[in-house]
CSV table of C-alpha atoms in Angstrom, one decimal:
chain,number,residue,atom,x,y,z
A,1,UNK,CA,-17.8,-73.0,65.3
A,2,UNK,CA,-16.9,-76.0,66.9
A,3,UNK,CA,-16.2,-76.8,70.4
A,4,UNK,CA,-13.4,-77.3,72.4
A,5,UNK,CA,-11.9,-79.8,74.7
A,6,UNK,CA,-13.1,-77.9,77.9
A,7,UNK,CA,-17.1,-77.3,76.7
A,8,UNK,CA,-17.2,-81.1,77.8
A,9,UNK,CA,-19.3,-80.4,81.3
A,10,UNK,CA,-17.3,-83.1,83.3
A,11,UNK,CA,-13.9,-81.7,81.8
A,12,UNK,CA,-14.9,-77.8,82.2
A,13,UNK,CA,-16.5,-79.0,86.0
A,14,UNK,CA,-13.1,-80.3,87.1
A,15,UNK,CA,-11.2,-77.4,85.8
A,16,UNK,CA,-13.8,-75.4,87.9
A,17,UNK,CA,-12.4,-77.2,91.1
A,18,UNK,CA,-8.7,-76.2,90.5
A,19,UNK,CA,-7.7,-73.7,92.6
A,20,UNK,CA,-6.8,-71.2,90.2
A,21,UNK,CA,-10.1,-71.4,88.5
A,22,UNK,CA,-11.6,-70.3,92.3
A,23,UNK,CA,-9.0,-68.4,93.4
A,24,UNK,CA,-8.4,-65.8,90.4
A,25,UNK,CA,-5.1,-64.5,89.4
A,26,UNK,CA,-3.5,-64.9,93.3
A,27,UNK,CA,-3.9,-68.2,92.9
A,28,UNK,CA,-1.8,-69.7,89.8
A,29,UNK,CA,1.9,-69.8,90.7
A,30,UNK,CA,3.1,-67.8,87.5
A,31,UNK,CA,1.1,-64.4,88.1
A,32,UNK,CA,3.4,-62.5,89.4
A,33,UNK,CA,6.3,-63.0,86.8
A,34,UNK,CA,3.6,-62.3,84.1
A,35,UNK,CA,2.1,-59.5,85.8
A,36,UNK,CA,5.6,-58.1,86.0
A,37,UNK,CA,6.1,-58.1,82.0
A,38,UNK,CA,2.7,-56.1,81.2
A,39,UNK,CA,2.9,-52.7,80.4
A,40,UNK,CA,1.3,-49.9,81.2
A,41,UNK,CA,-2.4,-50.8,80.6
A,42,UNK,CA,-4.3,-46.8,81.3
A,43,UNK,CA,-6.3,-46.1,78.6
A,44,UNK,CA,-4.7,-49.3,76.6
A,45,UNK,CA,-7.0,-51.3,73.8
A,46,UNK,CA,-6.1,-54.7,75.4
A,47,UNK,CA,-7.0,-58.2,73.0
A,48,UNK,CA,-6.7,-61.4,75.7
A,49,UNK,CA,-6.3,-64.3,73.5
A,50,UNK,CA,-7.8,-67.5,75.1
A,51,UNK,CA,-9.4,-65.2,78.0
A,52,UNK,CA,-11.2,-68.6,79.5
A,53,UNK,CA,-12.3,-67.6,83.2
A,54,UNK,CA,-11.7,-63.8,82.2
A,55,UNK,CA,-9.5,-63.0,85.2
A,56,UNK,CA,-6.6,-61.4,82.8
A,57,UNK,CA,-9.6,-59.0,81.3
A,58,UNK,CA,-10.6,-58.1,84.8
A,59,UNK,CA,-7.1,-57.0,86.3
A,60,UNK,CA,-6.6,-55.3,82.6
A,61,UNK,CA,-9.9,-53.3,83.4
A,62,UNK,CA,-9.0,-52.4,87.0
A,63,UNK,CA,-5.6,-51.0,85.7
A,64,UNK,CA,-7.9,-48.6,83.3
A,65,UNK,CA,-7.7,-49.6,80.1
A,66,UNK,CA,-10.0,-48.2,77.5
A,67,UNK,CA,-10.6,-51.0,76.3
A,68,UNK,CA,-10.9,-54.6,76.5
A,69,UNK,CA,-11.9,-58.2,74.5
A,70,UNK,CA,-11.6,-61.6,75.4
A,71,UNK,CA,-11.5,-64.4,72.8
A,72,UNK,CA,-11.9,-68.0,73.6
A,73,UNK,CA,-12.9,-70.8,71.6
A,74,UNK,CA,-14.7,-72.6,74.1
A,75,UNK,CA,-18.6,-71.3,75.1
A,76,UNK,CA,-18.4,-72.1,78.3
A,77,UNK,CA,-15.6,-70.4,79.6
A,78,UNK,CA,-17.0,-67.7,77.8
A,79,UNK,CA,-20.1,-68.0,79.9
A,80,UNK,CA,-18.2,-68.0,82.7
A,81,UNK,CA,-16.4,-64.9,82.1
A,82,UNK,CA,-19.6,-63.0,81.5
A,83,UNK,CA,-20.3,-63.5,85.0
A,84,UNK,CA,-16.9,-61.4,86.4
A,85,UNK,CA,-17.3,-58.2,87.9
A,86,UNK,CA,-16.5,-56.2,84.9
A,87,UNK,CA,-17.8,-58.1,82.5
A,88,UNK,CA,-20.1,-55.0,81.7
A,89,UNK,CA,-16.8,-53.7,80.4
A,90,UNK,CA,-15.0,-56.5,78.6
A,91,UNK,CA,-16.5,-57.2,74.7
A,92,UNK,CA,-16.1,-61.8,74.8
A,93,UNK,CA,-16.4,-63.3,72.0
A,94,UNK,CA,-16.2,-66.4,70.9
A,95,UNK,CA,-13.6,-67.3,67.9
A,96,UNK,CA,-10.0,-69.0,66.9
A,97,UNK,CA,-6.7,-67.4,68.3
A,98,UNK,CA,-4.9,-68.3,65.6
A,99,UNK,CA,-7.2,-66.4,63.0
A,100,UNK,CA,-8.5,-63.1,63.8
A,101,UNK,CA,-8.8,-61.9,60.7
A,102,UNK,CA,-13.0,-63.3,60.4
A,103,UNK,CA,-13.3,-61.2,63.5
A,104,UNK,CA,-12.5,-58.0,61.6
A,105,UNK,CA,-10.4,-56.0,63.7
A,106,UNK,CA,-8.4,-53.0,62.3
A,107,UNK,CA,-4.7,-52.8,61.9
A,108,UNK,CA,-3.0,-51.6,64.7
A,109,UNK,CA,-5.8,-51.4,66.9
A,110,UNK,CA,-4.6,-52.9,70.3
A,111,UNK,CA,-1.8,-51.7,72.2
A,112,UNK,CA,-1.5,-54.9,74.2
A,113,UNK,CA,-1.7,-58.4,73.4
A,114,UNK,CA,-1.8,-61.1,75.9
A,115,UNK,CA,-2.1,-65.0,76.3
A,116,UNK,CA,-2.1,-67.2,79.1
A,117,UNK,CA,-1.6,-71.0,79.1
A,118,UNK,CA,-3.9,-71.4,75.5
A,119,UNK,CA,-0.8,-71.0,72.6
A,120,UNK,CA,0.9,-74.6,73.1
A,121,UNK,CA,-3.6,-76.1,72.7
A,122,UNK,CA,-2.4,-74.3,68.6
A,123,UNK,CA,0.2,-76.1,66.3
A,124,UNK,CA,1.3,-73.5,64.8
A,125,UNK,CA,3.0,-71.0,66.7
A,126,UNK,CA,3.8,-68.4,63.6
A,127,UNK,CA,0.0,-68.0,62.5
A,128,UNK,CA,-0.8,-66.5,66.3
A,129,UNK,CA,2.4,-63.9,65.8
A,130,UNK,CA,1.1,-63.8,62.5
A,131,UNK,CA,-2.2,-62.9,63.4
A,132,UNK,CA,-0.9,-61.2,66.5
A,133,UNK,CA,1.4,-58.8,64.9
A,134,UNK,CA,-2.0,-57.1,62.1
A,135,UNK,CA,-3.5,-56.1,65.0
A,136,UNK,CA,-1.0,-54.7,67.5
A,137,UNK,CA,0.1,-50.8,67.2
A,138,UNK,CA,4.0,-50.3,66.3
A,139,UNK,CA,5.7,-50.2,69.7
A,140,UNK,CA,2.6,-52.6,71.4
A,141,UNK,CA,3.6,-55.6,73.2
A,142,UNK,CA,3.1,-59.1,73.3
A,143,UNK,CA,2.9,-61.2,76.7
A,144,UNK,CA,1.9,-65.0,76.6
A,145,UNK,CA,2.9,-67.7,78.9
A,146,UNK,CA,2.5,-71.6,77.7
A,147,UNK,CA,3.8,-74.4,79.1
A,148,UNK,CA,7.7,-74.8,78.9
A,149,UNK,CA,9.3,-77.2,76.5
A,150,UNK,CA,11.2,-78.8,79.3
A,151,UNK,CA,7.1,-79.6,80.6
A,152,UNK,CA,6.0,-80.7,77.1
A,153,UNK,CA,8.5,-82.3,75.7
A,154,UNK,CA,8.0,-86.6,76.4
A,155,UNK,CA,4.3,-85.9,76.4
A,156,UNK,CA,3.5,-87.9,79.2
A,157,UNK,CA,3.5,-84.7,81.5
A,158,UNK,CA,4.3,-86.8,84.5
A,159,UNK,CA,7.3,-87.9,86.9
A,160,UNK,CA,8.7,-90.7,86.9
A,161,UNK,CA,8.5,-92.9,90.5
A,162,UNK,CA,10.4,-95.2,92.3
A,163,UNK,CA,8.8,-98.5,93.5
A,164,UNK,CA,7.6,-96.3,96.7
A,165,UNK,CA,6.0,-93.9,94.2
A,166,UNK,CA,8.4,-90.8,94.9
A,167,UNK,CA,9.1,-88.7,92.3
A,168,UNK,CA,12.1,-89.4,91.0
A,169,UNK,CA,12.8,-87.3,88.2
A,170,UNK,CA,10.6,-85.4,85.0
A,171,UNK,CA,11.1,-87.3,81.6
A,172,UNK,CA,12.3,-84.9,78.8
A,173,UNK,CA,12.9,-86.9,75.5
A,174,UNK,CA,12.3,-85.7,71.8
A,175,UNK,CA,13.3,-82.4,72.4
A,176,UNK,CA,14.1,-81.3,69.3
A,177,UNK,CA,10.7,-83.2,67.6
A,178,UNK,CA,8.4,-80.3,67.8
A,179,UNK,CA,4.8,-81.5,67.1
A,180,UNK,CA,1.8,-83.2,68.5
A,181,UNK,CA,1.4,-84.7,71.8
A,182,UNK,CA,-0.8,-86.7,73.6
A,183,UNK,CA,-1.3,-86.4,76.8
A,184,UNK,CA,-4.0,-86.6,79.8
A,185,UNK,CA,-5.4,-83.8,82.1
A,186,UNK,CA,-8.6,-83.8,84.2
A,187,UNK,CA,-8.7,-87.4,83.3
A,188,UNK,CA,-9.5,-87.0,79.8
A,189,UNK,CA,-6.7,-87.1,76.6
A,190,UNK,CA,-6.3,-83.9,75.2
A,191,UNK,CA,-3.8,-82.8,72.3
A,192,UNK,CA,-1.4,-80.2,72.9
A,193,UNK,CA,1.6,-79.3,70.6
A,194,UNK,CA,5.4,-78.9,71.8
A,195,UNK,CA,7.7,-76.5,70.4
A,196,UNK,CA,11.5,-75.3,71.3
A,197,UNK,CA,12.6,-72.1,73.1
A,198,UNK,CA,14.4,-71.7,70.3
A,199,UNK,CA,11.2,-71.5,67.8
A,200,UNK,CA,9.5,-69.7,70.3
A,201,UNK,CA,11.9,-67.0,70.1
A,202,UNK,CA,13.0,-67.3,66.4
A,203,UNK,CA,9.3,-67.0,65.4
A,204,UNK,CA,9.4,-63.8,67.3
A,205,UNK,CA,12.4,-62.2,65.5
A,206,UNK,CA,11.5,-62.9,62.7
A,207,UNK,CA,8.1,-61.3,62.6
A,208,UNK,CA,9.9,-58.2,63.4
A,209,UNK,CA,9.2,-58.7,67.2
A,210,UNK,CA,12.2,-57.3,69.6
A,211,UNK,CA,12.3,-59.6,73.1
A,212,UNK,CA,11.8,-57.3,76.4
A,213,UNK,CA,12.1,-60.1,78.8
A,214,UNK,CA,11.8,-64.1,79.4
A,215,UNK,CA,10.9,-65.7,82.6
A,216,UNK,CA,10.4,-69.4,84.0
A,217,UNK,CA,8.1,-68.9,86.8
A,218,UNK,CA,8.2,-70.5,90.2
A,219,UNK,CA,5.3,-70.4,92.9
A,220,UNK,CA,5.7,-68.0,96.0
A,221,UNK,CA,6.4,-68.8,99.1
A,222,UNK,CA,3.1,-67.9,99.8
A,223,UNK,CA,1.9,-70.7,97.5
A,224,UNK,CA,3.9,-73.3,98.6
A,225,UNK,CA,3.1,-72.9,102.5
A,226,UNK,CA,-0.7,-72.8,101.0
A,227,UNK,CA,-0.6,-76.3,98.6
A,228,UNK,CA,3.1,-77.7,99.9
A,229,UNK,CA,2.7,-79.9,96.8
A,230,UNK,CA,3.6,-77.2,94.6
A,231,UNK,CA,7.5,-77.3,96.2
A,232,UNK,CA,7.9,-80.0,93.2
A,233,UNK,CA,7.7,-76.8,90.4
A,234,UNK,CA,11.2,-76.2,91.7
A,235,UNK,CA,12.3,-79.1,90.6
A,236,UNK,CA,11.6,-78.6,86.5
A,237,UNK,CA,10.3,-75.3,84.5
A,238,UNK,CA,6.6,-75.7,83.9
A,239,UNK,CA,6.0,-72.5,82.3
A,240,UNK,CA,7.1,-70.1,80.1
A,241,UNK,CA,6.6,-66.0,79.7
A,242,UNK,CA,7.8,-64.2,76.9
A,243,UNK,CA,6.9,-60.2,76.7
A,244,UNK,CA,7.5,-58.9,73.0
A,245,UNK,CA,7.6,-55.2,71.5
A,246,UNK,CA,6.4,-54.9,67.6
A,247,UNK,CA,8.9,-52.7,65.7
């Protein structure tokens, strides 16, 4: 299987020095909206799609659940997770999100599916709910955050400055031209894909998915007195969380 954009060492050793990635869960600004739109996990069968650090399959274990697995494409933030806590009690393996099926999982098996910040690295949205929807019990639910299309839109992913270099304002152009970007983070390009709220949500309806709730996230206080830089996610939607129910 081949690699991904973070089993480059310098890329996956800069990720390693964001504060999320050192930090955990507390630490990245949208946790406690997501948090907020997972069931129930007790003696839940829990699939994490694009686990990376495995911080979602360790809070998923100390709420209980029976069981857990991790997916992630890339082998070292699969090595990484094997070094959490629980990882005794997580099964990581290594594999596409988008295509579960060579992975051999039974219909119906997990009771909760969840995603964070991996689904807009796929172009096509429908094959994960595809994909998503075989394996999920009737009734299961679906949490995934990726970044908002407000973020993704103009592909740059930057603000634009005055001559001082203030922030002036965040570009958002080609809205409605959903598709490939390019784009830069940790210093390297890397390829992500922008899609609408609207297909976001259409693709979920009509795979037979009823919407329980939709938030766009903004750091705590707490957060902001800790990194004041992160007052600016105030200023535009960077995220996006969508929790699910399959009929």
């Amino acid at each position: 299987m081949a690699n991904n954009y973070y089993d480059d060492s310098t890329i996956f050793d800069n990720y390693g020095e964001m504060q999320r990635s050192q930090k955990g869960l507390e630490a990245a600004g949208e946790w406690e909206a997501f948090k907020k739109m997972i069931p129930e996990l007790h003696g839940a069968h829990v699939l994490d799609l694009g686990c990376g650090y495995g911080w979602h399959c360790e809070y998923a274990v100390e709420q209980g659940a029976e069981r857990v697995v991790g997916i992630d494409i890339s082998e070292k933030m699969l090595e990484r997770a094997k070094q959490q806590p629980h990882a005794d009690q997580v099964t990581y393996i290594q594999g596409s999100l988008d295509d579960l099926e060579p992975l051999n999982f039974e219909a119906h098996e997990f009771d909760v599916v969840m995603s964070s910040l991996a689904l807009h690295y796929l172009p096509s949205f429908s094959d994960v709910v595809e994909a998503v929807k075989d394996v999920l019990t009737i009734n299961g639910t679906f949490v995934f955050s990726v970044e908002h299309p407000i973020f993704t839109a103009h592909g740059s992913q930057d603000w634009l400055y005055d001559e001082a270099g203030n922030k002036v304002s965040w570009p958002v152009d080609n809205y409605h031209r959903e598709g490939e970007r390019q784009t830069n983070f940790l210093g390297e390009p890397l390829t992500k894909y922008h899609k609408t709220m609207t297909h976001y949500l259409s693709v979920l309806i009509d795979h037979n998915f009823v919407i329980k709730g939709i938030d766009e996230p903004v750091p705590s206080e707490r957060l902001i007195n800790e990194n004041p830089d992160m007052k600016d996610e105030l200023r535009r939607p960077m995220m996006l969380i969508i929790a699910a129910r399959r009929k």
